[in-house]
Tab-separated table of C-alpha atoms in Angstrom:
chain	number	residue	atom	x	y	z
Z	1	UNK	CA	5.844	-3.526	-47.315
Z	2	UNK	CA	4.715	-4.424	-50.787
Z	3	UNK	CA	2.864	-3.147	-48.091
Z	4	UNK	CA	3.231	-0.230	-46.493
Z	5	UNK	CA	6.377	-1.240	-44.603
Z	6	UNK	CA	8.683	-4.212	-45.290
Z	7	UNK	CA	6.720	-7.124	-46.629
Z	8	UNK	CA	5.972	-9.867	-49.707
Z	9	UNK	CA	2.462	-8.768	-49.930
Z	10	UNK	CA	1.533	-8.325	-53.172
Z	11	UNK	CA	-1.284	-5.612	-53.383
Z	12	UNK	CA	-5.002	-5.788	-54.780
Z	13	UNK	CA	-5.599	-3.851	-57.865
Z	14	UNK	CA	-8.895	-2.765	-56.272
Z	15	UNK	CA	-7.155	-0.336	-53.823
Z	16	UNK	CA	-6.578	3.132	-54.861
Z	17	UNK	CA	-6.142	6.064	-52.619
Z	18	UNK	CA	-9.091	8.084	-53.757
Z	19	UNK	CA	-11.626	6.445	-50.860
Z	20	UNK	CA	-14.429	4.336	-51.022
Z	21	UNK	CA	-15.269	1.746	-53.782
Z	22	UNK	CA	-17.027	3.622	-57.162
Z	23	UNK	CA	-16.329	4.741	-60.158
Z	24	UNK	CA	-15.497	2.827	-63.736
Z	25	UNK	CA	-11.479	2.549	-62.097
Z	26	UNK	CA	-12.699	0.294	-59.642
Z	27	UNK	CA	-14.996	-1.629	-61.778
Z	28	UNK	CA	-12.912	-2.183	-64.844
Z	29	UNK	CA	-10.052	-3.568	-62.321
Z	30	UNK	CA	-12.714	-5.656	-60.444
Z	31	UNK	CA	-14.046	-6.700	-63.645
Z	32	UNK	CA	-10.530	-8.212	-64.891
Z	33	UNK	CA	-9.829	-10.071	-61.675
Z	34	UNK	CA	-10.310	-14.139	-61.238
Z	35	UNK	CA	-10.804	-14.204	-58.149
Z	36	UNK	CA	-13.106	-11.840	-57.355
Z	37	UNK	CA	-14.535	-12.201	-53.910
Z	38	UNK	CA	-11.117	-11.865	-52.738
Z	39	UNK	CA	-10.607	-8.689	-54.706
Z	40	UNK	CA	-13.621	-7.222	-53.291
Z	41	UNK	CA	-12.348	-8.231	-49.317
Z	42	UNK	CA	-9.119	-7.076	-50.044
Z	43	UNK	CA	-10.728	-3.553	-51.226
Z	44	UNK	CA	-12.789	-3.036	-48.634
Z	45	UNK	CA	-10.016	-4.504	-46.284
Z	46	UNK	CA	-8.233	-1.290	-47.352
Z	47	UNK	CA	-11.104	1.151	-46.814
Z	48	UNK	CA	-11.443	0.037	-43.131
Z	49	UNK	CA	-7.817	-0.042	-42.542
Z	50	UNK	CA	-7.874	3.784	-43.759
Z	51	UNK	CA	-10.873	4.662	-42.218
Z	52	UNK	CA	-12.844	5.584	-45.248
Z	53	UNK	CA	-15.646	2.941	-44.099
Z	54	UNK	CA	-15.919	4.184	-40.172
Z	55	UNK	CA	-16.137	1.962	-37.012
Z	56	UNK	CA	-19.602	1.031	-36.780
Z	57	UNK	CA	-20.913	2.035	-40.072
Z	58	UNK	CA	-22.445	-0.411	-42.032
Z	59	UNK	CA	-21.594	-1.912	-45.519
Z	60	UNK	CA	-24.799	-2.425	-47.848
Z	61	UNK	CA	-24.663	-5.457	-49.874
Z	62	UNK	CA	-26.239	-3.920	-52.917
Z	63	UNK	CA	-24.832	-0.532	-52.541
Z	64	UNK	CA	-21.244	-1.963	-52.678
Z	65	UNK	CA	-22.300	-4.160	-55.483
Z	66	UNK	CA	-23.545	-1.541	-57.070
Z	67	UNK	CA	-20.551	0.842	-56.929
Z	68	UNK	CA	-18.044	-1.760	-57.601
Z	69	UNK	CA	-20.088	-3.004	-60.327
Z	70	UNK	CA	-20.130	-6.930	-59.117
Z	71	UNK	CA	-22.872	-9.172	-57.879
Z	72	UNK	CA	-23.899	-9.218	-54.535
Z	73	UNK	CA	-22.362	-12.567	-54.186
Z	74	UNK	CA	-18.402	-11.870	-54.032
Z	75	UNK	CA	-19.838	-8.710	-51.981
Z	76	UNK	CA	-21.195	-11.303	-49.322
Z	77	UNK	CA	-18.289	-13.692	-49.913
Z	78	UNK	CA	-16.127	-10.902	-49.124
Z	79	UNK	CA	-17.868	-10.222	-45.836
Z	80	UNK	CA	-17.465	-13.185	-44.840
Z	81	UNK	CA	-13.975	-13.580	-44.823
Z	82	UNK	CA	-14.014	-10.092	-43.545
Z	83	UNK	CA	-16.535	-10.965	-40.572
Z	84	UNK	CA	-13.808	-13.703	-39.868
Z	85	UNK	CA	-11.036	-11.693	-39.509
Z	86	UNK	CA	-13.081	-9.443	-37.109
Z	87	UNK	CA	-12.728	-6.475	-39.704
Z	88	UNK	CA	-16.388	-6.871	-39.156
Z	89	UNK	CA	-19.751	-8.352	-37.514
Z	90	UNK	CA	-23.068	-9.518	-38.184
Z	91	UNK	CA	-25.820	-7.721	-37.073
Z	92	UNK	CA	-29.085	-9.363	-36.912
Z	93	UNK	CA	-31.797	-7.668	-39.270
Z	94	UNK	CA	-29.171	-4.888	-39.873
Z	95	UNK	CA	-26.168	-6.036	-42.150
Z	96	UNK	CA	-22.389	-6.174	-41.603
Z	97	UNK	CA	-20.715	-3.570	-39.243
Z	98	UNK	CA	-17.236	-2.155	-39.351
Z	99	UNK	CA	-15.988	-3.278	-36.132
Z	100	UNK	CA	-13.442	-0.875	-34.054
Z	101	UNK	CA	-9.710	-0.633	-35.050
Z	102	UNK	CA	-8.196	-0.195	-31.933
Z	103	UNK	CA	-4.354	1.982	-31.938
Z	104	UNK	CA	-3.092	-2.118	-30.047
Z	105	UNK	CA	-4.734	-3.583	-33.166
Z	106	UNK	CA	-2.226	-1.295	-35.809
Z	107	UNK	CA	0.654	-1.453	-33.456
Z	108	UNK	CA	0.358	-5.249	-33.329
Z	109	UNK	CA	-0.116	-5.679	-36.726
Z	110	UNK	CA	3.756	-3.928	-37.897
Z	111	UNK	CA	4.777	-5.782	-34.379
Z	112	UNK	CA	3.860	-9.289	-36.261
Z	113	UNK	CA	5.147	-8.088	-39.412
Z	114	UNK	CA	8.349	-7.073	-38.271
Z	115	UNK	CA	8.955	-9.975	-35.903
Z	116	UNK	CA	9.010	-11.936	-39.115
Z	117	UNK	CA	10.689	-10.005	-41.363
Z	118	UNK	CA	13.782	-9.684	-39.249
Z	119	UNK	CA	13.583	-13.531	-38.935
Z	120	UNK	CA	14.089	-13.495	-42.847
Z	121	UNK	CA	16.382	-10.582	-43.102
Z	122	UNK	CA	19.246	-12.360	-40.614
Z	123	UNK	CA	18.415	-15.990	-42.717
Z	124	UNK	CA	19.263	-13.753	-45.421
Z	125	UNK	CA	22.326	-12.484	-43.943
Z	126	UNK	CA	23.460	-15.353	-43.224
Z	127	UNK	CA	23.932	-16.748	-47.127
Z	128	UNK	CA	23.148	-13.545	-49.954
Z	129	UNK	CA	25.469	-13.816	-52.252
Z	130	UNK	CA	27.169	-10.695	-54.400
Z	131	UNK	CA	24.989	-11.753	-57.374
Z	132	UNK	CA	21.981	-11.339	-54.827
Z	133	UNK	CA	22.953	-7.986	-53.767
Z	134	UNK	CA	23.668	-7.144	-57.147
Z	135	UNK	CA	20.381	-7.575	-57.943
Z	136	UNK	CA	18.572	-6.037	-54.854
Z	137	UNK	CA	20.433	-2.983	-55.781
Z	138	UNK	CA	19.150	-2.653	-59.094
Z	139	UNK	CA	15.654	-3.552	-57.764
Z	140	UNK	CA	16.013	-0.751	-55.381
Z	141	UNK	CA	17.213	1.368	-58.148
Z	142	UNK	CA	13.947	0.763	-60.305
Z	143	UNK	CA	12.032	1.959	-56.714
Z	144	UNK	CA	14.181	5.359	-56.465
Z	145	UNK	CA	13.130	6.029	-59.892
Z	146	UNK	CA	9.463	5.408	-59.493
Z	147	UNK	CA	9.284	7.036	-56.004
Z	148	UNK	CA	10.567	10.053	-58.144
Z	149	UNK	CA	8.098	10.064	-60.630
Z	150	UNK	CA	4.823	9.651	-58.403
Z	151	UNK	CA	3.378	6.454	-60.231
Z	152	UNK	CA	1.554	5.151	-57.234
Z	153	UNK	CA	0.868	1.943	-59.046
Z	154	UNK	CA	4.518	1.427	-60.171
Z	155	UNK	CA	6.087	2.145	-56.895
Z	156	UNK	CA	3.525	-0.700	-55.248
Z	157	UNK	CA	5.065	-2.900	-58.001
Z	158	UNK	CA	8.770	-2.212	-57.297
Z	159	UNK	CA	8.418	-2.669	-53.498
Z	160	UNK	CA	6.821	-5.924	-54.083
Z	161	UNK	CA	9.836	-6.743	-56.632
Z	162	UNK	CA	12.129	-5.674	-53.742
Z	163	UNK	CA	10.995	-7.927	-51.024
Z	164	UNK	CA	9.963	-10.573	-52.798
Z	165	UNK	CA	13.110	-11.352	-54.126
Z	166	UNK	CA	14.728	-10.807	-51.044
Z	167	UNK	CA	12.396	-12.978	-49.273
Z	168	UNK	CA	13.181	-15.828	-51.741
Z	169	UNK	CA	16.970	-15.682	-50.739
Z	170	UNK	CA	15.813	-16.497	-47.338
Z	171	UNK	CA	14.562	-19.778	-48.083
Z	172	UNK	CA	11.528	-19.401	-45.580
Z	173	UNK	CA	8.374	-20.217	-47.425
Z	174	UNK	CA	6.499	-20.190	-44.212
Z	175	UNK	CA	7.756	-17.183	-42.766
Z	176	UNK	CA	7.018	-15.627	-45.946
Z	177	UNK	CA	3.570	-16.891	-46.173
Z	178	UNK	CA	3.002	-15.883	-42.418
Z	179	UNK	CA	4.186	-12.254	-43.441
Z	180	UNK	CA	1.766	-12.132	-46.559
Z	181	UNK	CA	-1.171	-12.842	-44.623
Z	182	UNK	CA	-0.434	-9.971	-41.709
Z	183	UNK	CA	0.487	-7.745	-44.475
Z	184	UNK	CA	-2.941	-7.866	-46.340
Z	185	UNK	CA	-3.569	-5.153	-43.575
Z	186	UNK	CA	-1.373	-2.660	-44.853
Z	187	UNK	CA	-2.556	0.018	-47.135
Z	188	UNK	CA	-0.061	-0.172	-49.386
Z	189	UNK	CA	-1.761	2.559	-51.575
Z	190	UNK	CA	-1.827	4.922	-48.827
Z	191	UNK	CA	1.918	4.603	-48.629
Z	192	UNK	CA	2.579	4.461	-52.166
Z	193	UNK	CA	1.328	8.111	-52.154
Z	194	UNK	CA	3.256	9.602	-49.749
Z	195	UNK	CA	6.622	11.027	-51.628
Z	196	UNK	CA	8.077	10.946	-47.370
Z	197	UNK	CA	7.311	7.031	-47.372
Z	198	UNK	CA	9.067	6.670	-50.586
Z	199	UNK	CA	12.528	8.041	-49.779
Z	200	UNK	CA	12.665	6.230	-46.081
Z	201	UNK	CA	11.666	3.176	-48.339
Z	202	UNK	CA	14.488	3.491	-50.806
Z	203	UNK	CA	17.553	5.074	-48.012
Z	204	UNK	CA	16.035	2.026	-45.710
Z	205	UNK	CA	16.660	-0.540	-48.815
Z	206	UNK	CA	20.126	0.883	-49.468
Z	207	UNK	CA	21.348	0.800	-45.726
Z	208	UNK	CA	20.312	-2.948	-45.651
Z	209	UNK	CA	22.140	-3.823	-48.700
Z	210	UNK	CA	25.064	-2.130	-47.129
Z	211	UNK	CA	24.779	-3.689	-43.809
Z	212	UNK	CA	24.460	-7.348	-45.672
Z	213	UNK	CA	28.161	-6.334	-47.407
Z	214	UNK	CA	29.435	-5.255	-44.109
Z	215	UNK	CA	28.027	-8.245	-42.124
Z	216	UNK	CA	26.399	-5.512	-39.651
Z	217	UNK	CA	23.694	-8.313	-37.833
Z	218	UNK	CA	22.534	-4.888	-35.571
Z	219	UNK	CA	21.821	-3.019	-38.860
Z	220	UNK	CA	20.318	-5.276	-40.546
Z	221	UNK	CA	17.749	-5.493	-37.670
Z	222	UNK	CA	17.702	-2.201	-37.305
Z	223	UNK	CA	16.951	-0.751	-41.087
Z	224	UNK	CA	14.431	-4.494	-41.322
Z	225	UNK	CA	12.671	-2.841	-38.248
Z	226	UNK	CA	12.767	0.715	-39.551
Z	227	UNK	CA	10.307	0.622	-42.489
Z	228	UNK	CA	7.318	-1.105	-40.184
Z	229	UNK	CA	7.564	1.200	-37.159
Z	230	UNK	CA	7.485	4.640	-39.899
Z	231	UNK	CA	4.653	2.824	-41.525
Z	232	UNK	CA	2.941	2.152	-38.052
Z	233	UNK	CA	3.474	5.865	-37.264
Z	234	UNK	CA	2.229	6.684	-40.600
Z	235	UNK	CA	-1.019	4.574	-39.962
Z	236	UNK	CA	-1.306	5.814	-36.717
Z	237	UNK	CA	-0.983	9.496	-37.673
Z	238	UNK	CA	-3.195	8.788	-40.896
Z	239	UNK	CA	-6.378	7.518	-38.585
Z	240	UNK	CA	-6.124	9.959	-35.420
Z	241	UNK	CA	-6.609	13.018	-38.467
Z	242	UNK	CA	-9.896	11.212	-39.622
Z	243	UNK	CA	-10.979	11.369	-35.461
Z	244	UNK	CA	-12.193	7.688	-35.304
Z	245	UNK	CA	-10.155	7.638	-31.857
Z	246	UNK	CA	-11.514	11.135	-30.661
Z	247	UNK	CA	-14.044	9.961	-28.563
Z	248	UNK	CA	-11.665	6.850	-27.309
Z	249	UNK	CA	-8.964	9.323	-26.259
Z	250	UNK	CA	-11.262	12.296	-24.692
């Protein structure tokens, strides 16, 4: 995943794994961004996906503005796209609400993902040159080494390199496209963090450039498959420890 499992997402620069939006981090990256109503969905995008803004809680215009150190207008922008994604709703006289993030909602979400990505990894099978693997090993390479040194930000940026260039031997600009928008779920940062995400990452990368020499079609599914069900369990494991399901499952 530039995401958390095997995707062409690139990340925001708005997420960090700290929590919610605040501090001059956050608003010194928000501040640099073009598009910045996107920047602002795709931060908060992250917080509900982790939790950190809670089913049913509600996010204040001006407080986020504030923290983030925007406008209220991307804020609202970003709500909106939000609201139409169901991430949240609309309450009359009360604001926007985090909706609920059901355990089908995360499940289907790596199910989508990985549906596609095994589409692209077999396309890519099917014509990757030695040049090509060539250079996904070396890509992977640059991932071992940042997974080793903890740079959250660089290990976002060398999963990204990984996929994306592996996507691009596929030839499906669709697919791709398809798999970029279901990966803007992912919290890519929350992975990024975890040293155990980082080495099933990298051995998960080298056993698919070794099943693409060997012409192993099973492999290839299986190691494509492998990175979005750990991130799923990840995810999974991540929100039953902040108890948003606790009532659900009691």
């Amino acid at each position: 995943m530039k995401s958390s499992a095997t995707s062409s997402a690139q990340p925001s620069a708005s997420e960090r794994p700290g929590g919610r939006a605040g501090g001059a981090d956050d608003r010194a990256r928000l501040r640099r961004r073009p598009q910045l109503s996107e920047e602002v969905a795709a931060h908060l995008r992250h917080l509900i996906m982790t939790a950190d803004f809670r089913p049913g809680e509600y996010i204040r215009l001006d407080e986020t503005a504030e923290r983030l150190g925007v406008s209220v207008t991307p804020v609202r922008e970003a709500l909106l796209t939000l609201r139409g994604e169901g991430m949240v709703s609309l309450e009359p006289h009360r604001g926007y609400r985090v909706s609920d993030l059901d355990r089908i909602d995360v499940d289907d979400l790596f199910w989508l993902q990985g549906e596609i990505a095994v589409k692209l990894a077999l396309r890519t099978a099917a014509v990757i040159t030695s040049e090509e693997l060539a250079d996904l090993e070396w890509c992977n390479q640059k991932l071992r080494s940042t997974v080793a040194s903890g740079d959250t930000a660089a290990i976002i940026d060398a999963e990204f390199e990984f996929h994306r260039r592996h996507n691009v031997i596929a030839a499906g600009k669709k697919l791709a496209w398809f798999l970029l928008s279901a990966a803007r779920y992912t919290p890519t940062q929350l992975y990024a963090s975890d040293p155990e995400w980082g080495e099933v990452a990298v051995d998960s990368h080298d056993r698919l450039i070794a099943a693409y020499r060997a012409g192993d079609r099973d492999e290839v599914i299986t190691q494509t498959r492998r990175q979005f069900d750990d991130g799923a369990e990840r995810l999974v494991k991540h929100l039953e420890q902040t108890g948003i399901w606790d009532d659900v499952d009691s």
